[in-house]
mmCIF file of C-alpha atoms in Angstrom:
data_model
loop_
_atom_site.group_PDB
_atom_site.id
_atom_site.type_symbol
_atom_site.label_atom_id
_atom_site.label_comp_id
_atom_site.label_asym_id
_atom_site.label_seq_id
_atom_site.Cartn_x
_atom_site.Cartn_y
_atom_site.Cartn_z
ATOM 1 C CA ASP A 21 14.086 26.787 37.535
ATOM 2 C CA SER A 22 12.086 29.898 37.780
ATOM 3 C CA GLN A 23 10.117 31.756 35.220
ATOM 4 C CA LYS A 24 12.048 34.882 34.926
ATOM 5 C CA GLY A 25 15.368 32.914 34.668
ATOM 6 C CA SER A 26 13.584 30.413 31.655
ATOM 7 C CA ARG A 27 12.815 33.381 29.682
ATOM 8 C CA ASP A 28 15.989 35.217 30.316
ATOM 9 C CA VAL A 29 17.887 32.124 28.924
ATOM 10 C CA GLN A 30 15.332 31.610 26.019
ATOM 11 C CA ASN A 31 15.901 35.347 24.967
ATOM 12 C CA ILE A 32 19.681 34.222 25.003
ATOM 13 C CA LEU A 33 18.858 31.677 22.767
ATOM 14 C CA LYS A 34 17.073 33.620 19.982
ATOM 15 C CA LYS A 35 20.505 35.388 19.502
ATOM 16 C CA ALA A 36 22.726 32.572 19.954
ATOM 17 C CA ASN A 37 24.937 31.221 16.801
ATOM 18 C CA GLU A 38 25.733 27.691 15.874
ATOM 19 C CA ASN A 39 29.211 28.231 18.282
ATOM 20 C CA GLU A 40 27.402 29.466 21.174
ATOM 21 C CA VAL A 41 24.696 26.891 20.786
ATOM 22 C CA GLU A 42 27.418 24.286 21.057
ATOM 23 C CA LEU A 43 28.917 25.727 24.100
ATOM 24 C CA ILE A 44 25.788 25.773 26.093
ATOM 25 C CA ILE A 45 24.744 22.118 24.999
ATOM 26 C CA SER A 46 28.116 20.978 26.252
ATOM 27 C CA LYS A 47 27.429 23.031 29.703
ATOM 28 C CA ILE A 48 23.904 21.755 30.291
ATOM 29 C CA LYS A 49 23.713 18.219 28.706
ATOM 30 C CA LYS A 50 24.594 16.808 31.827
ATOM 31 C CA TYR A 51 21.340 18.397 33.597
ATOM 32 C CA PHE A 52 19.339 18.325 30.369
ATOM 33 C CA SER A 53 17.094 15.460 31.845
ATOM 34 C CA ASP A 54 16.351 17.556 34.874
ATOM 35 C CA ILE A 55 16.127 20.438 32.791
ATOM 36 C CA THR A 56 13.206 19.075 30.526
ATOM 37 C CA ILE A 57 11.022 17.693 33.137
ATOM 38 C CA ASP A 58 11.064 21.097 35.409
ATOM 39 C CA LYS A 59 7.950 23.389 35.322
ATOM 40 C CA TYR A 60 9.993 26.115 33.899
ATOM 41 C CA GLY A 61 13.068 24.603 32.049
ATOM 42 C CA ASN A 62 11.021 22.595 29.707
ATOM 43 C CA TYR A 63 10.426 25.603 27.772
ATOM 44 C CA PHE A 64 13.971 26.349 27.598
ATOM 45 C CA SER A 65 14.612 22.628 26.868
ATOM 46 C CA LYS A 66 11.629 23.031 23.731
ATOM 47 C CA LYS A 67 13.180 26.638 22.548
ATOM 48 C CA LEU A 68 16.900 24.599 22.529
ATOM 49 C CA ILE A 69 15.486 21.744 20.499
ATOM 50 C CA GLN A 70 14.208 24.093 18.014
ATOM 51 C CA ILE A 71 17.481 25.892 17.015
ATOM 52 C CA CYS A 72 19.428 22.857 17.253
ATOM 53 C CA LEU A 73 21.506 21.257 14.435
ATOM 54 C CA PRO A 74 21.041 17.503 13.793
ATOM 55 C CA SER A 75 24.431 16.639 15.216
ATOM 56 C CA GLN A 76 23.333 19.066 18.494
ATOM 57 C CA ARG A 77 20.062 16.895 18.659
ATOM 58 C CA VAL A 78 21.940 13.783 18.808
ATOM 59 C CA GLN A 79 23.854 14.936 21.518
ATOM 60 C CA LEU A 80 20.626 16.026 23.673
ATOM 61 C CA LEU A 81 19.233 12.477 22.837
ATOM 62 C CA GLU A 82 22.005 10.631 23.868
ATOM 63 C CA SER A 83 22.142 12.693 27.244
ATOM 64 C CA ILE A 84 18.646 11.580 28.165
ATOM 65 C CA ASN A 85 19.638 7.914 27.620
ATOM 66 C CA ASN A 86 17.737 5.933 30.215
ATOM 67 C CA ARG A 87 15.472 8.607 31.737
ATOM 68 C CA PHE A 88 13.571 8.665 27.869
ATOM 69 C CA VAL A 89 10.319 6.657 29.579
ATOM 70 C CA GLU A 90 10.464 9.267 32.561
ATOM 71 C CA ILE A 91 10.505 12.604 30.209
ATOM 72 C CA ALA A 92 8.141 11.004 28.288
ATOM 73 C CA ASN A 93 5.729 10.243 30.990
ATOM 74 C CA ASN A 94 6.132 13.725 32.633
ATOM 75 C CA SER A 95 3.280 16.268 32.698
ATOM 76 C CA PHE A 96 6.200 18.963 31.769
ATOM 77 C CA GLY A 97 8.779 16.728 29.854
ATOM 78 C CA THR A 98 6.290 15.276 27.042
ATOM 79 C CA HIS A 99 6.221 18.643 25.518
ATOM 80 C CA PRO A 100 9.824 19.210 24.311
ATOM 81 C CA LEU A 101 10.231 15.224 23.541
ATOM 82 C CA GLN A 102 7.500 15.556 21.422
ATOM 83 C CA CYS A 103 8.683 18.955 19.796
ATOM 84 C CA LEU A 104 11.862 16.996 19.702
ATOM 85 C CA ILE A 105 10.166 13.951 17.801
ATOM 86 C CA GLU A 106 8.665 16.165 15.177
ATOM 87 C CA ILE A 107 11.944 17.836 14.382
ATOM 88 C CA ILE A 108 14.044 15.168 13.998
ATOM 89 C CA ASN A 109 15.047 13.904 10.443
ATOM 90 C CA MET A 110 18.306 11.789 10.586
ATOM 91 C CA PRO A 111 18.231 8.278 10.482
ATOM 92 C CA GLU A 112 20.669 8.226 13.497
ATOM 93 C CA GLU A 113 18.413 10.804 15.538
ATOM 94 C CA LYS A 114 15.268 8.155 14.456
ATOM 95 C CA LYS A 115 17.039 5.083 15.798
ATOM 96 C CA LEU A 116 17.886 6.841 19.013
ATOM 97 C CA VAL A 117 14.580 7.106 19.912
ATOM 98 C CA LEU A 118 13.279 4.068 18.349
ATOM 99 C CA ASN A 119 15.787 2.139 20.860
ATOM 100 C CA TYR A 120 14.647 4.063 23.605
ATOM 101 C CA ILE A 121 10.948 3.059 22.797
ATOM 102 C CA LEU A 122 11.376 -0.560 22.251
ATOM 103 C CA ASN A 123 10.763 -2.555 25.358
ATOM 104 C CA ASN A 124 9.021 0.338 26.896
ATOM 105 C CA GLU A 125 6.061 0.507 24.450
ATOM 106 C CA LYS A 126 3.216 -0.987 27.047
ATOM 107 C CA GLU A 127 4.314 1.835 29.823
ATOM 108 C CA LEU A 128 4.503 4.529 27.250
ATOM 109 C CA ALA A 129 1.224 3.680 25.381
ATOM 110 C CA LEU A 130 -0.990 3.085 28.717
ATOM 111 C CA ASP A 131 0.183 6.581 30.386
ATOM 112 C CA SER A 132 -1.709 9.651 29.754
ATOM 113 C CA LYS A 133 1.306 11.719 29.000
ATOM 114 C CA GLY A 134 3.761 8.825 27.315
ATOM 115 C CA THR A 135 1.007 8.063 24.818
ATOM 116 C CA HIS A 136 1.226 11.324 23.018
ATOM 117 C CA VAL A 137 5.044 10.770 22.412
ATOM 118 C CA LEU A 138 4.450 7.416 21.128
ATOM 119 C CA GLN A 139 1.741 8.548 18.586
ATOM 120 C CA LYS A 140 4.206 11.420 17.919
ATOM 121 C CA PHE A 141 6.770 9.018 17.052
ATOM 122 C CA ILE A 142 4.323 6.611 14.896
ATOM 123 C CA SER A 143 2.836 9.795 12.822
ATOM 124 C CA CYS A 144 6.661 11.200 12.187
ATOM 125 C CA THR A 145 8.143 8.052 10.633
ATOM 126 C CA LYS A 146 7.447 5.497 7.979
ATOM 127 C CA ASP A 147 6.883 1.779 8.624
ATOM 128 C CA GLU A 148 10.038 0.418 7.668
ATOM 129 C CA GLU A 149 11.434 2.977 10.486
ATOM 130 C CA ARG A 150 9.326 1.530 12.945
ATOM 131 C CA ASN A 151 8.785 -1.953 11.655
ATOM 132 C CA GLU A 152 9.848 -3.846 15.029
ATOM 133 C CA LEU A 153 7.841 -1.107 16.935
ATOM 134 C CA ASN A 154 4.710 -2.064 14.893
ATOM 135 C CA GLN A 155 5.312 -5.720 15.725
ATOM 136 C CA ASN A 156 5.499 -4.988 19.159
ATOM 137 C CA LEU A 157 2.559 -2.739 19.718
ATOM 138 C CA ILE A 158 0.390 -5.545 17.516
ATOM 139 C CA LYS A 159 1.600 -7.821 20.287
ATOM 140 C CA LEU A 160 -0.086 -5.645 23.022
ATOM 141 C CA ILE A 161 -3.669 -5.330 21.396
ATOM 142 C CA ASP A 162 -5.229 -7.198 24.092
ATOM 143 C CA GLN A 163 -3.819 -4.625 26.115
ATOM 144 C CA LEU A 164 -4.024 -1.396 24.601
ATOM 145 C CA ILE A 165 -7.832 -1.612 22.374
ATOM 146 C CA ILE A 166 -9.682 -1.025 26.271
ATOM 147 C CA ASN A 167 -7.615 1.215 27.798
ATOM 148 C CA GLN A 168 -8.383 5.102 26.865
ATOM 149 C CA PHE A 169 -4.585 5.998 26.201
ATOM 150 C CA GLY A 170 -3.386 2.765 24.479
ATOM 151 C CA VAL A 171 -6.253 2.868 22.046
ATOM 152 C CA CYS A 172 -5.122 5.661 20.610
ATOM 153 C CA ALA A 173 -1.803 4.458 19.999
ATOM 154 C CA LEU A 174 -3.408 1.826 17.835
ATOM 155 C CA ILE A 175 -5.671 4.340 15.934
ATOM 156 C CA GLN A 176 -2.292 5.975 14.641
ATOM 157 C CA LEU A 177 -0.763 2.912 14.007
ATOM 158 C CA VAL A 178 -3.545 2.151 11.886
ATOM 159 C CA LYS A 179 -3.801 5.641 10.185
ATOM 160 C CA HIS A 180 0.058 5.710 9.666
ATOM 161 C CA SER A 181 0.782 2.515 8.315
ATOM 162 C CA LYS A 182 0.841 1.334 5.083
ATOM 163 C CA ASP A 183 1.451 -1.914 5.789
ATOM 164 C CA LYS A 184 -2.045 -3.532 5.512
ATOM 165 C CA ASN A 185 -1.121 -6.513 7.765
ATOM 166 C CA ILE A 186 -1.730 -3.797 10.586
ATOM 167 C CA ALA A 187 -5.031 -2.942 10.138
ATOM 168 C CA LYS A 188 -5.662 -6.538 9.379
ATOM 169 C CA LYS A 189 -4.283 -8.173 12.670
ATOM 170 C CA LEU A 190 -6.464 -5.436 14.291
ATOM 171 C CA ALA A 191 -9.746 -6.607 12.475
ATOM 172 C CA ASN A 192 -8.875 -10.415 12.923
ATOM 173 C CA TYR A 193 -8.325 -9.682 16.808
ATOM 174 C CA ILE A 194 -11.600 -8.026 17.109
ATOM 175 C CA THR A 195 -13.387 -10.583 14.747
ATOM 176 C CA SER A 196 -11.832 -13.663 16.429
ATOM 177 C CA GLY A 197 -13.094 -12.533 20.003
ATOM 178 C CA ASP A 198 -16.822 -10.567 20.194
ATOM 179 C CA PRO A 199 -16.608 -7.915 17.890
ATOM 180 C CA LEU A 200 -20.477 -6.687 19.301
ATOM 181 C CA SER A 201 -18.380 -5.644 22.934
ATOM 182 C CA PHE A 202 -15.526 -4.023 21.110
ATOM 183 C CA ILE A 203 -18.210 -2.326 19.006
ATOM 184 C CA GLN A 204 -19.943 -1.296 22.217
ATOM 185 C CA HIS A 205 -16.918 -0.512 24.462
ATOM 186 C CA PRO A 206 -16.192 2.914 25.529
ATOM 187 C CA TYR A 207 -12.540 3.023 23.914
ATOM 188 C CA ALA A 208 -12.421 -0.408 21.909
ATOM 189 C CA ASN A 209 -14.903 1.296 19.592
ATOM 190 C CA TYR A 210 -12.554 3.811 18.451
ATOM 191 C CA ALA A 211 -10.445 1.183 17.077
ATOM 192 C CA VAL A 212 -13.275 -0.319 14.843
ATOM 193 C CA GLN A 213 -13.809 3.360 13.788
ATOM 194 C CA SER A 214 -10.213 3.621 12.659
ATOM 195 C CA LEU A 215 -10.469 0.562 10.789
ATOM 196 C CA LEU A 216 -13.758 1.583 8.929
ATOM 197 C CA ILE A 217 -12.104 4.915 8.296
ATOM 198 C CA ASN A 218 -8.591 3.861 7.194
ATOM 199 C CA THR A 219 -9.096 0.894 5.444
ATOM 200 C CA ASP A 220 -10.493 -0.716 2.240
ATOM 201 C CA LEU A 221 -12.728 -2.845 4.369
ATOM 202 C CA THR A 222 -12.126 -6.186 2.723
ATOM 203 C CA PHE A 223 -11.311 -7.973 6.039
ATOM 204 C CA CYS A 224 -13.927 -5.864 7.920
ATOM 205 C CA ASP A 225 -16.919 -8.115 6.615
ATOM 206 C CA VAL A 226 -17.349 -9.851 10.122
ATOM 207 C CA ILE A 227 -17.626 -6.646 11.774
ATOM 208 C CA ILE A 228 -20.006 -4.640 9.286
ATOM 209 C CA ASP A 229 -22.268 -7.897 9.384
ATOM 210 C CA THR A 230 -22.084 -7.284 13.131
ATOM 211 C CA ILE A 231 -23.503 -3.879 13.172
ATOM 212 C CA ILE A 232 -25.915 -4.639 10.238
ATOM 213 C CA GLN A 233 -27.521 -7.445 12.272
ATOM 214 C CA ASN A 234 -27.745 -5.046 15.838
ATOM 215 C CA TYR A 235 -28.013 -1.758 13.665
ATOM 216 C CA LEU A 236 -30.997 -0.593 15.798
ATOM 217 C CA SER A 237 -29.669 -1.059 18.735
ATOM 218 C CA LEU A 238 -26.129 -0.010 17.921
ATOM 219 C CA SER A 239 -27.612 3.169 16.899
ATOM 220 C CA MET A 240 -29.248 4.288 19.930
ATOM 221 C CA GLN A 241 -26.131 3.663 22.482
ATOM 222 C CA LYS A 242 -23.594 6.670 23.205
ATOM 223 C CA PHE A 243 -20.483 4.607 21.991
ATOM 224 C CA SER A 244 -21.749 2.244 19.434
ATOM 225 C CA SER A 245 -23.842 4.947 17.463
ATOM 226 C CA ASN A 246 -20.261 6.780 16.342
ATOM 227 C CA VAL A 247 -19.341 3.395 14.677
ATOM 228 C CA VAL A 248 -22.667 2.928 13.088
ATOM 229 C CA GLU A 249 -22.520 6.482 11.482
ATOM 230 C CA ASN A 250 -19.180 5.694 10.145
ATOM 231 C CA CYS A 251 -20.195 2.232 8.871
ATOM 232 C CA ILE A 252 -22.802 4.473 6.877
ATOM 233 C CA LYS A 253 -20.326 6.737 6.041
ATOM 234 C CA TYR A 254 -17.480 4.844 4.869
ATOM 235 C CA GLY A 255 -18.913 1.785 3.957
ATOM 236 C CA LYS A 256 -19.719 0.411 0.383
ATOM 237 C CA GLU A 257 -23.165 1.117 -1.456
ATOM 238 C CA SER A 258 -23.960 -2.527 -0.801
ATOM 239 C CA THR A 259 -23.391 -2.261 2.972
ATOM 240 C CA VAL A 260 -25.406 0.819 3.319
ATOM 241 C CA LYS A 261 -28.150 -0.911 1.155
ATOM 242 C CA LYS A 262 -28.173 -3.866 4.023
ATOM 243 C CA ILE A 263 -28.505 -1.128 6.730
ATOM 244 C CA TYR A 264 -31.456 0.433 4.880
ATOM 245 C CA LYS A 265 -33.169 -2.676 4.172
ATOM 246 C CA ASN A 266 -32.584 -3.698 7.921
ATOM 247 C CA ILE A 267 -34.080 -0.687 8.913
ATOM 248 C CA VAL A 268 -37.472 -0.860 7.118
ATOM 249 C CA GLU A 269 -38.268 -4.368 7.872
ATOM 250 C CA GLN A 270 -37.982 -3.791 11.481
ATOM 251 C CA GLU A 271 -40.979 -3.168 13.447
ATOM 252 C CA LYS A 272 -38.998 -0.660 15.732
ATOM 253 C CA LEU A 273 -38.510 1.521 13.103
ATOM 254 C CA GLU A 274 -41.160 3.930 14.725
#
């Protein structure tokens, strides 16, 4: 719980063999959650995670059990937890993390620190490994898309999902409401951009038509101008031609 103490034990870890690491884990796993959210202890936790075997990482994961969300949302704990998620590669490890996340998606997604843990899990796993998580996040679209942290989780979901239904459901939600308001929204506009960048655009016709019809006004606004730019950059040739035609026909061109 001191800077010097943390550095000393990190130096010990550098020289520890497999059996010594196992001994260390057996001694500290009861207190691992508290160590991980400590101002200095979190550095020790991160170093320990990096040298662990998969079976040892499972022990650490099991030790945090009901405190996963608390650690994820903690300004110190979030970093070793993200490191752990980045390293895990065994099905048992991924299943443990998934079980901790399920039913806590909203609390994690809307937190400034927890959202990074959630995003890290999405980016480090495949659709089939987090199918239930995918479905739960889609059910939360209405709350995530207008939140500065929640929308980032949606963006990662679209970016790292090969399942086209994910992007399609997001597009349907945007077009079934008021697409113009989402394009102009300070946070939702990023979700619209993610669709334009990461999908084949086959189900973005309504969004693209909205952009074309309101091109001049949208291009002059802080948030929507980025959406317009990506519409030109990633749109089909026919889309870009429509935009050009819209511009030259407007008296406001000057």
